[in-house]
Amino acid sequence: MELILFPSGGSYVILVNGILNINTKIIVPNGSFLLFSAANDINVSASVGDTSHVTAANLAGYYSTDKSFNVQGKDSTGGGVNCATNNEDLRLNVAGSIVVNAVTTNGGGFYYKRDMCADDKLCPVFTITERPDFVLNSPTF
């Protein structure tokens, strides 16, 4: 799994006029700021994440979408078909914040289609933790 590591001490605001597809880990060190704002959906690939016991962040930053934030799984229906083949999904850990349906007229939402099968009983398939340092490091406009 590749990753994007943003440099320390920087403020990054990335505006996407369309769909944002995230296919790798995104790490933002303390002292930096990152905001992705998409005019359409934000899709997180099924390959982004870790096994159930790993709690370190896979995505860091603020993520804002005018439509939906979609956490994709190996089974596109989210019905757990992958469990029959011991092919459980990865756990996604976010450090920061997620805003969905920012325009408020698109009917967007937060959707996840992951199933960790038997590990669902041990831990959540998705977690989000705060990053107060992002508030302190946010750029002034």
PDB file of C-alpha atoms in Angstrom:
ATOM      1  CA  MET A   1       0.000   0.000   0.000  1.00  0.00           C
ATOM      2  CA  GLU A   2       1.413   3.328  -1.038  1.00  0.00           C
ATOM      3  CA  LEU A   3       0.826   6.469   0.956  1.00  0.00           C
ATOM      4  CA  ILE A   4       0.855  10.206   0.542  1.00  0.00           C
ATOM      5  CA  LEU A   5       2.766  11.968   3.320  1.00  0.00           C
ATOM      6  CA  PHE A   6       2.282  15.725   3.364  1.00  0.00           C
ATOM      7  CA  PRO A   7       5.293  17.774   4.532  1.00  0.00           C
ATOM      8  CA  SER A   8       5.380  19.115   8.071  1.00  0.00           C
ATOM      9  CA  GLY A   9       4.513  22.743   8.689  1.00  0.00           C
ATOM     10  CA  GLY A  10       2.404  23.284   5.571  1.00  0.00           C
ATOM     11  CA  SER A  11      -1.227  24.185   4.935  1.00  0.00           C
ATOM     12  CA  TYR A  12      -2.865  22.483   1.965  1.00  0.00           C
ATOM     13  CA  VAL A  13      -6.331  23.181   0.571  1.00  0.00           C
ATOM     14  CA  ILE A  14      -7.238  21.008  -2.417  1.00  0.00           C
ATOM     15  CA  LEU A  15     -10.415  21.837  -4.330  1.00  0.00           C
ATOM     16  CA  VAL A  16     -11.812  19.128  -6.603  1.00  0.00           C
ATOM     17  CA  ASN A  17     -14.397  20.120  -9.212  1.00  0.00           C
ATOM     18  CA  GLY A  18     -15.826  16.615  -9.501  1.00  0.00           C
ATOM     19  CA  ILE A  19     -15.361  13.235  -7.818  1.00  0.00           C
ATOM     20  CA  LEU A  20     -12.392  12.610  -5.508  1.00  0.00           C
ATOM     21  CA  ASN A  21     -11.222   8.981  -5.534  1.00  0.00           C
ATOM     22  CA  ILE A  22      -8.823   8.094  -2.716  1.00  0.00           C
ATOM     23  CA  ASN A  23      -6.768   4.984  -3.451  1.00  0.00           C
ATOM     24  CA  THR A  24      -3.957   5.293  -0.916  1.00  0.00           C
ATOM     25  CA  LYS A  25      -3.278   6.269   2.689  1.00  0.00           C
ATOM     26  CA  ILE A  26      -3.009  10.006   3.364  1.00  0.00           C
ATOM     27  CA  ILE A  27      -0.910  11.031   6.364  1.00  0.00           C
ATOM     28  CA  VAL A  28      -0.637  14.586   7.708  1.00  0.00           C
ATOM     29  CA  PRO A  29       1.971  15.163  10.434  1.00  0.00           C
ATOM     30  CA  ASN A  30       1.395  17.393  13.450  1.00  0.00           C
ATOM     31  CA  GLY A  31       2.020  21.006  12.514  1.00  0.00           C
ATOM     32  CA  SER A  32       0.356  20.715   9.101  1.00  0.00           C
ATOM     33  CA  PHE A  33      -3.161  21.192   7.743  1.00  0.00           C
ATOM     34  CA  LEU A  34      -5.002  19.430   4.910  1.00  0.00           C
ATOM     35  CA  LEU A  35      -8.474  20.030   3.475  1.00  0.00           C
ATOM     36  CA  PHE A  36     -10.019  18.255   0.513  1.00  0.00           C
ATOM     37  CA  SER A  37     -13.246  19.808  -0.762  1.00  0.00           C
ATOM     38  CA  ALA A  38     -15.069  17.984  -3.562  1.00  0.00           C
ATOM     39  CA  ALA A  39     -17.985  19.276  -5.628  1.00  0.00           C
ATOM     40  CA  ASN A  40     -19.169  15.681  -6.036  1.00  0.00           C
ATOM     41  CA  ASP A  41     -18.615  12.433  -4.108  1.00  0.00           C
ATOM     42  CA  ILE A  42     -15.531  11.375  -2.182  1.00  0.00           C
ATOM     43  CA  ASN A  43     -14.861   7.654  -2.676  1.00  0.00           C
ATOM     44  CA  VAL A  44     -12.393   5.708  -0.526  1.00  0.00           C
ATOM     45  CA  SER A  45     -11.157   2.546  -2.224  1.00  0.00           C
ATOM     46  CA  ALA A  46     -11.548  -0.845  -0.536  1.00  0.00           C
ATOM     47  CA  SER A  47      -7.736  -1.099  -0.541  1.00  0.00           C
ATOM     48  CA  VAL A  48      -7.339   1.822   1.912  1.00  0.00           C
ATOM     49  CA  GLY A  49      -7.263   0.635   5.508  1.00  0.00           C
ATOM     50  CA  ASP A  50      -5.685  -1.934   7.788  1.00  0.00           C
ATOM     51  CA  THR A  51      -6.554  -5.178   9.488  1.00  0.00           C
ATOM     52  CA  SER A  52      -8.989  -5.048  12.383  1.00  0.00           C
ATOM     53  CA  HIS A  53      -6.403  -4.705  15.179  1.00  0.00           C
ATOM     54  CA  VAL A  54      -4.616  -1.637  13.709  1.00  0.00           C
ATOM     55  CA  THR A  55      -5.843   1.701  15.089  1.00  0.00           C
ATOM     56  CA  ALA A  56      -3.408   4.099  13.358  1.00  0.00           C
ATOM     57  CA  ALA A  57      -4.964   6.602  10.945  1.00  0.00           C
ATOM     58  CA  ASN A  58      -5.261   5.637   7.278  1.00  0.00           C
ATOM     59  CA  LEU A  59      -6.654   9.035   6.261  1.00  0.00           C
ATOM     60  CA  ALA A  60      -5.831  12.307   7.965  1.00  0.00           C
ATOM     61  CA  GLY A  61      -7.279  15.723   7.219  1.00  0.00           C
ATOM     62  CA  TYR A  62     -10.582  17.456   6.682  1.00  0.00           C
ATOM     63  CA  TYR A  63     -12.781  15.989   3.948  1.00  0.00           C
ATOM     64  CA  SER A  64     -15.786  17.945   2.683  1.00  0.00           C
ATOM     65  CA  THR A  65     -18.089  16.790  -0.085  1.00  0.00           C
ATOM     66  CA  ASP A  66     -21.093  18.456  -1.655  1.00  0.00           C
ATOM     67  CA  LYS A  67     -22.576  14.985  -2.087  1.00  0.00           C
ATOM     68  CA  SER A  68     -21.612  11.679  -0.407  1.00  0.00           C
ATOM     69  CA  PHE A  69     -18.600  10.170   1.341  1.00  0.00           C
ATOM     70  CA  ASN A  70     -18.410   6.516   0.242  1.00  0.00           C
ATOM     71  CA  VAL A  71     -16.241   3.951   2.017  1.00  0.00           C
ATOM     72  CA  GLN A  72     -16.082   1.192  -0.577  1.00  0.00           C
ATOM     73  CA  GLY A  73     -15.715  -2.486   0.248  1.00  0.00           C
ATOM     74  CA  LYS A  74     -14.714  -5.641  -1.595  1.00  0.00           C
ATOM     75  CA  ASP A  75     -18.409  -6.530  -2.001  1.00  0.00           C
ATOM     76  CA  SER A  76     -19.926  -3.590  -3.878  1.00  0.00           C
ATOM     77  CA  THR A  77     -23.365  -4.293  -2.363  1.00  0.00           C
ATOM     78  CA  GLY A  78     -22.051  -4.176   1.204  1.00  0.00           C
ATOM     79  CA  GLY A  79     -23.851  -7.431   1.892  1.00  0.00           C
ATOM     80  CA  GLY A  80     -20.878  -9.418   3.168  1.00  0.00           C
ATOM     81  CA  VAL A  81     -20.601 -11.824   0.228  1.00  0.00           C
ATOM     82  CA  ASN A  82     -16.823 -11.609   0.659  1.00  0.00           C
ATOM     83  CA  CYS A  83     -17.103 -13.308   4.085  1.00  0.00           C
ATOM     84  CA  ALA A  84     -17.846 -16.679   2.486  1.00  0.00           C
ATOM     85  CA  THR A  85     -14.320 -16.650   1.036  1.00  0.00           C
ATOM     86  CA  ASN A  86     -12.529 -15.305   4.154  1.00  0.00           C
ATOM     87  CA  ASN A  87     -11.863 -12.101   2.253  1.00  0.00           C
ATOM     88  CA  GLU A  88     -12.847  -9.568   4.918  1.00  0.00           C
ATOM     89  CA  ASP A  89     -12.667  -5.850   4.331  1.00  0.00           C
ATOM     90  CA  LEU A  90     -10.128  -3.537   5.915  1.00  0.00           C
ATOM     91  CA  ARG A  91     -10.799  -1.224   8.844  1.00  0.00           C
ATOM     92  CA  LEU A  92     -10.705   2.480   7.924  1.00  0.00           C
ATOM     93  CA  ASN A  93      -9.388   4.906  10.550  1.00  0.00           C
ATOM     94  CA  VAL A  94      -9.765   8.644   9.903  1.00  0.00           C
ATOM     95  CA  ALA A  95      -8.044  11.378  11.912  1.00  0.00           C
ATOM     96  CA  GLY A  96      -9.745  14.704  11.301  1.00  0.00           C
ATOM     97  CA  SER A  97     -13.253  15.489  10.128  1.00  0.00           C
ATOM     98  CA  ILE A  98     -15.750  14.554   7.401  1.00  0.00           C
ATOM     99  CA  VAL A  99     -18.530  16.815   6.121  1.00  0.00           C
ATOM    100  CA  VAL A 100     -21.141  15.330   3.784  1.00  0.00           C
ATOM    101  CA  ASN A 101     -23.882  17.033   1.771  1.00  0.00           C
ATOM    102  CA  ALA A 102     -22.197  20.396   2.295  1.00  0.00           C
ATOM    103  CA  VAL A 103     -24.489  22.023  -0.270  1.00  0.00           C
ATOM    104  CA  THR A 104     -27.536  20.610   1.589  1.00  0.00           C
ATOM    105  CA  THR A 105     -29.519  20.170  -1.626  1.00  0.00           C
ATOM    106  CA  ASN A 106     -27.944  16.996  -3.019  1.00  0.00           C
ATOM    107  CA  GLY A 107     -29.282  14.467  -0.519  1.00  0.00           C
ATOM    108  CA  GLY A 108     -25.782  13.141   0.043  1.00  0.00           C
ATOM    109  CA  GLY A 109     -24.704  11.113   3.039  1.00  0.00           C
ATOM    110  CA  PHE A 110     -22.054   8.927   4.632  1.00  0.00           C
ATOM    111  CA  TYR A 111     -22.076   5.354   3.299  1.00  0.00           C
ATOM    112  CA  TYR A 112     -19.848   2.393   3.996  1.00  0.00           C
ATOM    113  CA  LYS A 113     -19.913  -1.003   2.324  1.00  0.00           C
ATOM    114  CA  ARG A 114     -17.325  -2.826   4.369  1.00  0.00           C
ATOM    115  CA  ASP A 115     -17.688  -6.034   6.318  1.00  0.00           C
ATOM    116  CA  MET A 116     -14.893  -7.454   8.456  1.00  0.00           C
ATOM    117  CA  CYS A 117     -16.915 -10.640   8.878  1.00  0.00           C
ATOM    118  CA  ALA A 118     -16.151 -12.298  12.235  1.00  0.00           C
ATOM    119  CA  ASP A 119     -13.971  -9.325  13.244  1.00  0.00           C
ATOM    120  CA  ASP A 120     -17.100  -7.121  13.229  1.00  0.00           C
ATOM    121  CA  LYS A 121     -17.710  -8.398  16.749  1.00  0.00           C
ATOM    122  CA  LEU A 122     -14.261  -7.249  17.886  1.00  0.00           C
ATOM    123  CA  CYS A 123     -14.023  -3.696  16.538  1.00  0.00           C
ATOM    124  CA  PRO A 124     -15.699  -1.160  14.248  1.00  0.00           C
ATOM    125  CA  VAL A 125     -15.133  -1.183  10.497  1.00  0.00           C
ATOM    126  CA  PHE A 126     -14.780   2.634  10.575  1.00  0.00           C
ATOM    127  CA  THR A 127     -13.409   5.021  13.199  1.00  0.00           C
ATOM    128  CA  ILE A 128     -12.854   8.751  13.297  1.00  0.00           C
ATOM    129  CA  THR A 129     -10.791  10.664  15.835  1.00  0.00           C
ATOM    130  CA  GLU A 130     -10.340  14.384  16.304  1.00  0.00           C
ATOM    131  CA  ARG A 131      -7.230  16.290  15.289  1.00  0.00           C
ATOM    132  CA  PRO A 132      -7.415  19.571  17.257  1.00  0.00           C
ATOM    133  CA  ASP A 133      -4.067  20.615  15.803  1.00  0.00           C
ATOM    134  CA  PHE A 134      -5.805  21.091  12.430  1.00  0.00           C
ATOM    135  CA  VAL A 135      -7.802  23.966  13.914  1.00  0.00           C
ATOM    136  CA  LEU A 136      -4.614  25.608  15.163  1.00  0.00           C
ATOM    137  CA  ASN A 137      -2.822  25.073  11.833  1.00  0.00           C
ATOM    138  CA  SER A 138      -5.659  26.017   9.486  1.00  0.00           C
ATOM    139  CA  PRO A 139      -4.858  28.773   7.000  1.00  0.00           C
ATOM    140  CA  THR A 140      -6.399  32.211   7.260  1.00  0.00           C
ATOM    141  CA  PHE A 141      -8.409  33.393   4.284  1.00  0.00           C
TER     142      PHE A 141
END
